[in-house]
Structure formats: C-alpha cells, structure tokens
C-alpha cells in the first residue's frame, strides 16, 4: 500500500510494504534542512500509523548526505528519539549511490551510527538496494 506524501511529491515519496512491514522513503532531489526534517517526520508518522514500523529503507541517492547541520540534527535530535517512540530496535538501511564513500568514512555519520547502536537503533549504508532489502529482512 502506498502512502502518498502529497505535501512533498516533488521531493520525497513514501510507501509501506505490509508483507515486509517496511517503510520505503525516497528523496527525489536535493533538499533543504527544513524539507529533510519534514520528510523524516512524515516517515515517523507513517511508522506510527503502521503499528510502530521499525524497519525503514531510505533511498538517499539523490540528496546530499554530508550536510553538517542535517547530520547534527539527525544524530542529536531526531535519531535518538526513534527507539523510544517506535520500540527497539529501529533498523534503517540507507541506499546510497555507488561511490558515495562519505557514508562510511565521514566521522560524524560514523558517530551517529555508533550512538544509534547504543540507543537501540541500527543504521547501515548500502550501494545496492537488493542488499539493503536482504539485510532488513534479517533484522529482528
């Protein structure tokens, strides 16, 4: 079942796959911090509407993942709230484009991943959607 995100059709789509109990969010273009925050809030609201869906696939190939303010906001404000709101573990697979090494070498992103693990979340970056889906299917 698709969840239309009518407020953001030019920048973000969101779908729920009930058989997999999985939310899939896709950014369609680069976005501002305010847009990114709104998109994450939409995803959280959809997760709550679908029995606290804790498995997300986020396609970040078309948006920047190295914005310092966005990383700070997610790591300090948004990400830490997810396990408390949705339950543990929250599992997010990021589908990044091939060659987007920032996902694994950026110290702030690595710290967000480390902190997430301490708080009850798992964040992992993939350059193949199939591998991301397989990883999500293996997660509790």
Coordinates of N, CA, C and O in Angstrom, one line a residue:
X1 N 0.9 -1.2 0.0 CA 0.0 0.0 0.0 C 0.9 1.2 0.0 O 1.8 1.3 0.8
X2 N 0.6 2.1 -0.9 CA 1.4 3.4 -1.0 C 0.8 4.4 0.0 O -0.4 4.5 0.1
X3 N 1.7 5.1 0.6 CA 1.3 6.3 1.4 C 1.6 7.5 0.7 O 2.8 7.9 0.6
X4 N 0.7 8.2 0.0 CA 1.1 9.4 -0.7 C 1.5 10.5 0.2 O 0.9 10.7 1.3
X5 N 2.6 11.1 -0.1 CA 3.1 12.3 0.7 C 2.8 13.5 -0.2 O 3.6 14.0 -0.9
X6 N 1.5 13.9 -0.2 CA 1.0 15.0 -1.1 C 1.7 16.3 -0.9 O 1.9 17.1 -1.8
X7 N 2.2 16.5 0.3 CA 2.8 17.8 0.6 C 4.2 17.9 -0.1 O 4.7 19.0 -0.3
X8 N 4.8 16.8 -0.4 CA 6.2 16.8 -0.9 C 6.4 15.9 -2.2 O 7.4 15.3 -2.4
X9 N 5.4 15.9 -3.1 CA 5.5 15.0 -4.3 C 6.7 15.3 -5.2 O 7.1 14.4 -5.9
X10 N 7.2 16.5 -5.1 CA 8.4 16.8 -6.0 C 9.7 16.4 -5.3 O 10.8 16.5 -6.0
X11 N 9.7 16.1 -4.0 CA 11.0 15.9 -3.4 C 11.1 14.6 -2.6 O 12.2 14.1 -2.3
X12 N 10.0 13.9 -2.2 CA 10.0 12.8 -1.4 C 8.8 11.9 -1.6 O 7.7 12.4 -1.7
X13 N 9.0 10.6 -1.7 CA 7.9 9.6 -1.8 C 8.0 8.7 -0.6 O 9.1 8.4 -0.1
X14 N 6.9 8.1 -0.2 CA 6.9 7.2 0.9 C 5.9 6.1 0.6 O 4.8 6.3 0.2
X15 N 6.3 4.9 0.9 CA 5.4 3.7 0.7 C 5.6 2.7 1.8 O 6.7 2.7 2.5
X16 N 4.6 2.0 2.1 CA 4.6 1.0 3.1 C 4.3 -0.4 2.5 O 3.4 -0.5 1.7
X17 N 5.2 -1.4 2.7 CA 5.0 -2.7 2.2 C 4.6 -3.6 3.4 O 5.4 -4.0 4.3
X18 N 3.3 -3.9 3.4 CA 2.8 -4.6 4.6 C 3.3 -6.0 4.8 O 3.5 -6.4 5.9
X19 N 3.6 -6.7 3.7 CA 4.1 -8.1 3.9 C 5.5 -8.1 4.5 O 5.8 -9.0 5.3
X20 N 6.3 -7.1 4.2 CA 7.6 -7.0 4.8 C 7.6 -6.1 6.1 O 8.7 -6.0 6.7
X21 N 6.5 -5.4 6.4 CA 6.4 -4.5 7.5 C 7.6 -3.5 7.4 O 8.4 -3.3 8.2
X22 N 7.6 -2.8 6.2 CA 8.8 -2.0 5.8 C 8.3 -0.7 5.2 O 7.4 -0.7 4.4
X23 N 8.8 0.4 5.7 CA 8.6 1.7 5.1 C 9.8 2.0 4.1 O 10.9 1.8 4.4
X24 N 9.4 2.6 2.9 CA 10.4 2.9 2.0 C 10.2 4.4 1.6 O 9.2 4.8 1.1
X25 N 11.3 5.2 1.9 CA 11.3 6.6 1.6 C 12.3 6.9 0.6 O 13.4 6.4 0.7
X26 N 12.0 7.7 -0.4 CA 12.9 8.1 -1.5 C 12.9 9.6 -1.7 O 11.9 10.2 -2.0
X27 N 14.1 10.1 -1.6 CA 14.3 11.5 -1.9 C 14.5 11.6 -3.4 O 15.2 10.8 -4.0
X28 N 13.8 12.6 -4.0 CA 13.8 12.7 -5.5 C 14.7 13.8 -6.0 O 15.0 13.9 -7.2
X29 N 15.3 14.6 -5.1 CA 16.2 15.7 -5.4 C 16.9 16.1 -4.2 O 16.5 15.8 -3.1
X30 N 17.9 17.0 -4.3 CA 18.5 17.6 -3.1 C 17.4 18.4 -2.4 O 16.5 19.0 -3.0
X31 N 17.5 18.4 -1.0 CA 16.5 19.1 -0.2 C 17.2 20.0 0.8 O 18.3 19.8 1.2
X32 N 16.4 21.0 1.3 CA 16.9 21.8 2.4 C 16.8 21.1 3.7 O 16.1 20.0 3.8
X33 N 17.4 21.6 4.7 CA 17.3 21.0 6.0 C 15.8 21.0 6.5 O 15.4 19.9 7.0
X34 N 15.1 22.0 6.3 CA 13.7 22.0 6.7 C 12.9 21.0 6.0 O 12.0 20.3 6.6
X35 N 13.1 20.8 4.7 CA 12.5 19.7 3.9 C 12.8 18.3 4.5 O 12.0 17.5 4.7
X36 N 14.1 18.2 4.7 CA 14.6 16.9 5.2 C 13.9 16.6 6.6 O 13.4 15.4 6.8
X37 N 13.8 17.5 7.4 CA 13.2 17.3 8.7 C 11.7 17.0 8.6 O 11.2 16.1 9.2
X38 N 11.0 17.7 7.6 CA 9.6 17.4 7.4 C 9.5 15.9 6.8 O 8.5 15.2 7.2
X39 N 10.4 15.5 6.0 CA 10.3 14.2 5.4 C 10.5 13.1 6.5 O 9.8 12.1 6.5
X40 N 11.5 13.3 7.3 CA 11.7 12.4 8.4 C 10.5 12.3 9.3 O 10.1 11.3 9.8
X41 N 9.9 13.5 9.6 CA 8.7 13.5 10.5 C 7.5 12.7 9.8 O 6.8 12.0 10.4
X42 N 7.4 12.9 8.5 CA 6.4 12.2 7.7 C 6.6 10.7 7.9 O 5.7 9.9 8.0
X43 N 7.9 10.3 7.8 CA 8.2 8.9 7.9 C 7.9 8.3 9.3 O 7.3 7.2 9.4
X44 N 8.2 9.1 10.3 CA 7.9 8.7 11.6 C 6.4 8.6 11.8 O 5.9 7.6 12.4
X45 N 5.6 9.5 11.3 CA 4.1 9.5 11.4 C 3.6 8.2 10.7 O 2.7 7.6 11.2
X46 N 4.1 7.9 9.6 CA 3.7 6.7 8.8 C 4.1 5.5 9.6 O 3.3 4.5 9.7
X47 N 5.3 5.4 10.2 CA 5.7 4.3 11.0 C 4.7 4.1 12.2 O 4.3 3.0 12.5
X48 N 4.3 5.2 12.8 CA 3.4 5.1 14.0 C 2.0 4.6 13.5 O 1.3 3.8 14.1
X49 N 1.6 5.0 12.3 CA 0.3 4.6 11.7 C 0.3 3.1 11.3 O -0.8 2.6 11.2
X50 N 1.5 2.6 11.2 CA 1.6 1.2 10.7 C 2.2 0.3 11.9 O 3.2 -0.3 11.7
X51 N 1.6 0.4 13.0 CA 1.9 -0.4 14.2 C 3.4 -0.3 14.5 O 4.1 -1.3 14.7
X52 N 3.8 0.9 14.6 CA 5.2 1.2 15.0 C 6.3 0.5 14.1 O 7.2 -0.1 14.6
X53 N 6.1 0.6 12.8 CA 7.0 0.0 11.9 C 8.4 0.5 12.2 O 8.8 1.7 12.1
X54 N 9.3 -0.5 12.5 CA 10.7 -0.2 12.9 C 11.7 -0.4 11.8 O 12.9 -0.2 12.0
X55 N 11.3 -0.9 10.6 CA 12.2 -1.2 9.5 C 12.0 -0.2 8.4 O 10.9 -0.1 7.9
X56 N 13.0 0.6 8.1 CA 12.9 1.6 7.0 C 14.0 1.4 6.0 O 15.2 1.1 6.4
X57 N 13.7 1.6 4.8 CA 14.7 1.7 3.7 C 14.6 3.1 3.2 O 13.5 3.6 2.8
X58 N 15.7 3.9 3.3 CA 15.7 5.3 2.8 C 16.7 5.4 1.7 O 17.9 5.2 1.8
X59 N 16.2 5.8 0.5 CA 16.9 6.0 -0.7 C 17.5 7.4 -0.7 O 16.7 8.4 -0.9
X60 N 18.8 7.5 -0.5 CA 19.4 8.9 -0.3 C 20.3 9.2 -1.5 O 21.1 10.1 -1.5
X61 N 20.1 8.4 -2.6 CA 21.0 8.6 -3.8 C 20.9 10.0 -4.4 O 21.8 10.5 -5.0
X62 N 19.7 10.7 -4.3 CA 19.5 12.0 -4.9 C 19.7 13.2 -4.0 O 19.4 14.3 -4.4
X63 N 20.0 12.9 -2.8 CA 20.2 14.0 -1.8 C 21.6 13.9 -1.2 O 22.2 12.9 -1.1
X64 N 22.0 15.1 -0.8 CA 23.4 15.1 -0.1 C 23.2 14.4 1.3 O 22.3 14.7 2.0
X65 N 24.2 13.6 1.6 CA 24.3 13.0 2.9 C 25.4 13.6 3.8 O 25.6 13.2 4.9
X66 N 26.0 14.6 3.3 CA 27.2 15.2 4.0 C 26.9 16.6 4.5 O 27.9 17.3 4.9
X67 N 25.7 17.0 4.6 CA 25.4 18.3 5.2 C 25.6 18.3 6.7 O 24.9 17.5 7.4
X68 N 26.5 19.1 7.2 CA 26.8 19.1 8.7 C 25.6 19.3 9.6 O 25.4 18.7 10.6
X69 N 24.8 20.3 9.2 CA 23.6 20.6 10.1 C 22.6 19.5 10.0 O 22.0 19.1 11.1
X70 N 22.4 18.8 8.9 CA 21.5 17.7 8.8 C 22.0 16.5 9.7 O 21.2 15.8 10.4
X71 N 23.3 16.2 9.6 CA 23.9 15.2 10.4 C 23.7 15.5 11.9 O 23.4 14.6 12.6
X72 N 24.0 16.7 12.2 CA 23.9 17.1 13.7 C 22.4 16.9 14.1 O 22.2 16.3 15.2
X73 N 21.5 17.4 13.3 CA 20.1 17.3 13.7 C 19.6 15.9 13.9 O 19.0 15.5 14.9
X74 N 20.0 15.0 12.9 CA 19.6 13.6 13.0 C 20.3 12.9 14.2 O 19.6 12.3 15.0
X75 N 21.6 13.2 14.3 CA 22.3 12.5 15.4 C 22.0 13.0 16.8 O 22.0 12.2 17.7
X76 N 21.6 14.2 17.0 CA 21.4 14.8 18.3 C 19.9 14.9 18.6 O 19.6 14.9 19.8
X77 N 19.1 15.1 17.6 CA 17.7 15.4 17.9 C 16.7 14.4 17.5 O 15.9 13.9 18.3
X78 N 16.7 14.0 16.2 CA 15.7 13.1 15.7 C 16.0 11.6 16.0 O 15.2 10.9 16.6
X79 N 17.2 11.2 15.6 CA 17.6 9.8 15.7 C 17.4 9.2 17.1 O 16.8 8.1 17.3
X80 N 17.9 9.9 18.1 CA 17.8 9.4 19.5 C 16.4 9.2 20.0 O 16.1 8.4 20.9
X81 N 15.4 9.8 19.4 CA 14.0 9.6 19.8 C 13.4 8.4 19.3 O 12.4 7.9 19.8
X82 N 13.9 7.9 18.1 CA 13.2 6.8 17.4 C 13.0 5.5 18.3 O 11.9 5.0 18.3
X83 N 14.0 5.0 18.9 CA 13.8 3.7 19.7 C 12.8 3.9 20.8 O 12.0 3.0 21.1
X84 N 12.7 5.1 21.4 CA 11.7 5.3 22.5 C 10.3 5.4 22.0 O 9.4 5.0 22.7
X85 N 10.2 5.9 20.8 CA 8.8 6.1 20.2 C 8.4 4.8 19.5 O 7.2 4.5 19.7
X86 N 9.2 4.2 18.8 CA 8.8 3.0 18.0 C 9.1 1.7 18.7 O 8.5 0.7 18.3
X87 N 10.0 1.6 19.6 CA 10.4 0.4 20.2 C 11.8 0.0 19.6 O 12.3 0.6 18.7
X88 N 12.4 -1.0 20.2 CA 13.8 -1.4 19.8 C 13.7 -2.7 19.2 O 12.9 -3.6 19.6
X89 N 14.6 -3.0 18.2 CA 15.5 -2.0 17.6 C 14.8 -1.3 16.4 O 13.9 -1.9 15.8
X90 N 15.2 -0.1 16.2 CA 14.8 0.6 14.9 C 16.0 0.3 13.9 O 17.1 0.4 14.3
X91 N 15.6 -0.1 12.7 CA 16.5 -0.6 11.8 C 16.4 0.2 10.5 O 15.3 0.2 9.9
X92 N 17.4 1.0 10.1 CA 17.3 1.8 8.9 C 18.4 1.5 8.0 O 19.6 1.6 8.4
X93 N 18.1 1.1 6.8 CA 19.0 0.9 5.7 C 19.0 2.1 4.8 O 18.0 2.5 4.3
X94 N 20.2 2.7 4.6 CA 20.3 3.8 3.7 C 20.9 3.3 2.4 O 21.9 2.6 2.3
X95 N 20.1 3.5 1.3 CA 20.5 3.1 -0.1 C 21.2 4.3 -0.7 O 20.5 5.3 -1.0
X96 N 22.5 4.3 -0.7 CA 23.3 5.4 -1.3 C 23.9 5.0 -2.6 O 24.1 3.8 -2.9
X97 N 24.2 6.0 -3.4 CA 24.7 5.7 -4.7 C 26.2 5.1 -4.6 O 26.9 5.3 -3.7
X98 N 26.5 4.3 -5.6 CA 27.8 3.7 -5.7 C 28.9 4.9 -5.7 O 28.7 5.9 -6.3
X99 N 29.9 4.7 -4.9 CA 30.9 5.7 -4.8 C 30.6 6.8 -3.8 O 31.4 7.7 -3.6
X100 N 29.5 6.7 -3.0 CA 29.2 7.7 -2.0 C 29.9 7.3 -0.7 O 29.3 7.0 0.3
X101 N 31.2 7.3 -0.8 CA 32.1 6.8 0.3 C 31.8 7.6 1.6 O 32.1 7.1 2.7
X102 N 31.3 8.8 1.5 CA 31.0 9.6 2.7 C 30.2 8.8 3.7 O 30.4 9.0 4.9
X103 N 29.4 7.9 3.2 CA 28.5 7.2 4.1 C 29.3 6.3 5.1 O 28.9 6.1 6.3
X104 N 30.5 5.9 4.8 CA 31.2 5.0 5.7 C 32.5 5.7 6.2 O 33.1 5.2 7.2
X105 N 32.9 6.8 5.6 CA 34.2 7.4 6.1 C 34.0 8.7 6.8 O 34.9 9.1 7.5
X106 N 32.8 9.3 6.8 CA 32.5 10.5 7.5 C 32.5 10.3 9.0 O 31.7 9.5 9.4
X107 N 33.3 11.0 9.7 CA 33.3 10.7 11.2 C 32.0 11.1 11.9 O 31.6 10.4 12.9
X108 N 31.3 12.1 11.4 CA 30.0 12.4 12.1 C 29.0 11.3 11.8 O 28.2 10.9 12.7
X109 N 28.9 10.8 10.6 CA 28.0 9.7 10.3 C 28.4 8.5 11.1 O 27.5 7.8 11.6
X110 N 29.7 8.2 11.2 CA 30.1 7.0 12.0 C 29.7 7.2 13.4 O 29.3 6.2 14.1
X111 N 29.8 8.4 13.9 CA 29.4 8.6 15.3 C 27.9 8.5 15.5 O 27.4 7.9 16.5
X112 N 27.1 9.0 14.5 CA 25.7 8.8 14.6 C 25.3 7.3 14.6 O 24.4 6.8 15.3
X113 N 26.0 6.5 13.8 CA 25.8 5.0 13.8 C 26.1 4.4 15.1 O 25.4 3.6 15.7
X114 N 27.3 4.8 15.7 CA 27.7 4.3 17.0 C 26.7 4.7 18.1 O 26.3 3.8 18.9
X115 N 26.3 5.9 18.1 CA 25.3 6.4 19.1 C 24.0 5.7 18.9 O 23.3 5.3 19.9
X116 N 23.6 5.5 17.7 CA 22.3 4.8 17.4 C 22.3 3.4 18.0 O 21.4 3.0 18.6
X117 N 23.5 2.7 17.8 CA 23.6 1.3 18.4 C 23.4 1.3 19.9 O 22.8 0.4 20.4
X118 N 24.0 2.3 20.5 CA 23.8 2.4 22.0 C 22.4 2.7 22.4 O 22.0 2.4 23.5
X119 N 21.7 3.4 21.6 CA 20.3 3.8 21.9 C 19.2 2.8 21.4 O 18.1 3.0 21.7
X120 N 19.6 1.8 20.7 CA 18.7 0.8 20.2 C 18.3 0.9 18.8 O 17.2 0.5 18.4
X121 N 19.2 1.5 18.0 CA 18.9 1.6 16.5 C 20.1 1.1 15.8 O 21.2 1.1 16.2
X122 N 19.8 0.6 14.6 CA 20.9 0.1 13.7 C 20.7 0.9 12.4 O 19.7 0.9 11.7
X123 N 21.8 1.5 12.0 CA 21.9 2.3 10.7 C 23.0 1.6 9.9 O 24.1 1.4 10.4
X124 N 22.7 1.3 8.6 CA 23.7 0.7 7.7 C 23.5 1.3 6.3 O 22.4 1.6 5.9
X125 N 24.6 1.5 5.7 CA 24.6 2.1 4.3 C 24.9 1.0 3.3 O 25.8 0.1 3.5
X126 N 24.2 1.0 2.2 CA 24.4 0.1 1.1 C 24.4 0.8 -0.2 O 23.8 1.9 -0.4
X127 N 25.1 0.2 -1.2 CA 25.1 0.8 -2.6 C 24.3 0.0 -3.5 O 24.2 0.2 -4.7
X128 N 23.6 -1.1 -3.0 CA 22.7 -1.9 -3.8 C 21.4 -2.1 -3.0 O 21.4 -2.5 -1.8
X129 N 20.3 -1.8 -3.6 CA 19.0 -1.9 -3.0 C 18.7 -3.3 -2.5 O 18.1 -3.5 -1.5
X130 N 19.0 -4.3 -3.4 CA 18.8 -5.7 -3.0 C 19.5 -6.1 -1.7 O 18.9 -6.8 -0.9
X131 N 20.7 -5.6 -1.6 CA 21.5 -6.0 -0.4 C 20.9 -5.3 0.8 O 20.8 -5.9 1.9
X132 N 20.4 -4.1 0.7 CA 19.7 -3.4 1.8 C 18.4 -4.1 2.2 O 18.2 -4.3 3.4
X133 N 17.7 -4.5 1.2 CA 16.4 -5.3 1.5 C 16.7 -6.6 2.2 O 16.0 -7.0 3.1
X134 N 17.7 -7.3 1.7 CA 18.1 -8.6 2.3 C 18.5 -8.4 3.8 O 18.2 -9.1 4.7
X135 N 19.3 -7.3 4.0 CA 19.8 -7.0 5.4 C 18.6 -6.7 6.3 O 18.5 -7.2 7.4
X136 N 17.7 -5.9 5.8 CA 16.5 -5.5 6.6 C 15.7 -6.8 6.9 O 15.2 -6.9 8.0
X137 N 15.5 -7.7 6.0 CA 14.8 -8.9 6.2 C 15.4 -9.8 7.3 O 14.7 -10.5 8.0
X138 N 16.7 -9.7 7.5 CA 17.4 -10.5 8.5 C 17.3 -9.8 9.9 O 17.6 -10.5 10.9
X139 N 16.9 -8.6 10.0 CA 16.9 -7.9 11.3 C 15.6 -8.2 12.1 O 14.6 -8.4 11.5
X140 N 15.8 -8.3 13.4 CA 14.6 -8.5 14.3 C 13.6 -7.4 14.3 O 13.9 -6.3 14.0

